[in-house]
Short mmCIF file of C-alpha atoms in Angstrom, two decimals:
data_model
loop_
_atom_site.label_atom_id
_atom_site.label_comp_id
_atom_site.label_asym_id
_atom_site.label_seq_id
_atom_site.Cartn_x
_atom_site.Cartn_y
_atom_site.Cartn_z
CA MET A 1 90.55 87.78 88.01
CA SER A 2 87.30 86.50 88.00
CA LEU A 3 85.31 85.55 85.15
CA SER A 4 82.80 88.39 85.93
CA LYS A 5 85.89 90.96 85.37
CA ARG A 6 86.91 89.55 82.51
CA LEU A 7 83.41 89.64 80.70
CA LEU A 8 83.41 93.09 81.91
CA LEU A 9 86.12 94.24 80.32
CA SER A 10 85.81 91.96 77.23
CA LEU A 11 82.45 94.81 77.04
CA VAL A 12 84.76 97.39 77.19
CA HIS A 13 87.08 96.47 74.60
CA PHE A 14 83.81 96.04 72.28
CA ILE A 15 82.93 99.64 72.89
CA THR A 16 86.50 100.40 72.51
CA VAL A 17 86.60 98.77 68.83
CA ILE A 18 83.63 100.53 68.05
CA PHE A 19 85.02 103.83 69.51
CA LEU A 20 88.13 103.52 67.26
CA TRP A 21 86.20 102.96 63.49
CA TYR A 22 83.76 106.11 64.97
CA LEU A 23 87.48 107.67 65.28
CA ALA A 24 88.44 106.13 61.91
CA LEU A 25 85.77 107.54 60.17
CA GLY A 26 85.75 111.16 61.19
CA VAL A 27 90.08 110.70 60.34
CA VAL A 28 88.93 109.33 56.50
CA LEU A 29 85.65 112.33 56.37
CA GLY A 30 87.55 115.14 58.57
CA LEU A 31 91.24 114.87 56.72
CA GLY A 32 90.50 112.79 53.73
CA PHE A 33 90.28 116.22 51.86
CA LYS A 34 92.76 118.57 53.25
CA SER A 35 95.58 118.68 50.80
CA ASP A 36 98.26 119.93 53.70
CA TRP A 37 98.59 117.45 56.62
CA ASN A 38 100.90 118.66 59.71
CA LEU A 39 102.21 115.92 62.10
CA PHE A 40 98.78 116.12 63.96
CA ASP A 41 97.11 114.48 61.31
CA TYR A 42 99.73 111.69 60.64
CA GLY A 43 99.55 110.59 64.11
CA LEU A 44 96.22 111.04 64.88
CA THR A 45 95.36 108.53 61.39
CA THR A 46 98.47 105.86 62.41
CA ILE A 47 97.11 106.35 66.23
CA VAL A 48 93.64 105.01 65.30
CA ALA A 49 95.17 102.17 62.59
CA VAL A 50 97.62 101.00 64.89
CA SER A 51 95.04 100.34 67.67
CA LEU A 52 91.73 99.16 65.36
CA LEU A 53 94.67 96.48 64.20
CA LEU A 54 95.50 95.63 67.62
CA LEU A 55 92.48 95.51 68.78
CA GLY A 56 89.75 95.06 65.81
CA LEU A 57 91.70 92.72 63.55
CA PRO A 58 88.36 90.53 62.71
CA SER A 59 86.44 93.39 62.11
CA VAL A 60 89.65 95.27 60.22
CA LEU A 61 90.36 91.43 58.21
CA VAL A 62 86.25 91.92 57.19
CA SER A 63 86.78 95.72 56.01
CA PHE A 64 89.05 94.11 53.09
CA VAL A 65 87.47 91.55 51.80
CA ASP A 66 84.49 93.26 50.59
CA THR A 67 81.41 95.43 51.46
CA ASP A 68 78.79 93.97 49.84
CA LEU A 69 78.03 90.62 52.22
CA PRO A 70 75.16 89.29 53.00
CA THR A 71 73.26 89.42 56.44
CA TRP A 72 73.98 86.38 57.62
CA VAL A 73 77.56 87.17 57.88
CA PHE A 74 77.31 90.31 60.38
CA PRO A 75 76.37 88.26 63.61
CA LEU A 76 79.11 85.90 62.78
CA ILE A 77 81.41 88.95 62.67
CA LEU A 78 80.33 90.43 66.18
CA SER A 79 80.83 87.07 67.52
CA ILE A 80 84.18 86.22 66.27
CA GLN A 81 84.74 89.90 67.12
CA LEU A 82 83.89 89.50 70.87
CA ILE A 83 85.56 86.02 71.14
CA TYR A 84 88.93 87.89 70.10
CA GLY A 85 87.86 90.42 72.39
CA PHE A 86 87.60 88.06 75.13
CA LEU A 87 90.68 86.04 74.34
CA GLN A 88 92.48 89.86 74.60
CA VAL A 89 91.72 90.10 78.04
CA ASN A 90 92.61 86.81 79.00
CA LEU A 91 96.09 87.43 77.45
CA VAL A 92 96.39 90.63 79.16
CA SER A 93 95.00 89.26 82.76
CA THR A 94 97.35 85.91 83.04
CA LEU A 95 100.52 88.12 81.84
CA LEU A 96 99.76 90.84 84.44
CA GLN A 97 98.71 87.90 86.45
CA ARG A 98 102.63 86.12 86.02
CA ARG A 99 104.64 89.77 86.40
CA ASN A 100 102.42 90.03 90.01
CA HIS A 101 103.51 86.92 90.97
CA LYS A 102 107.00 87.26 89.64
CA ILE A 103 106.64 90.61 91.80
CA ASN A 104 106.03 88.75 94.89
CA LYS A 105 108.27 86.47 94.29
CA ILE A 106 110.91 88.01 94.22
CA GLU A 107 110.06 90.37 97.21
#
């Protein structure tokens, strides 16, 4: 996979993490005030939490640390999140290329 495709997929990864944070906010605000949760509520919460842990680990770790961080830390967090996304895209791309190479080798 070319570098431009990897960079584009890294940007999609970053936008997905932002979307997951908005979903997490919706879960907290929408389901946080309900007293009787059903299977959908538990399922949505689990899917959002696991997806955020897998895709947005640096931002999740920072959210657990402190909310009163100095402003100079935010660009650092953003760049770490972008690098993390790029590394994940490269890892998945490499694994898929190896898988395709093994499948083609068998045939």
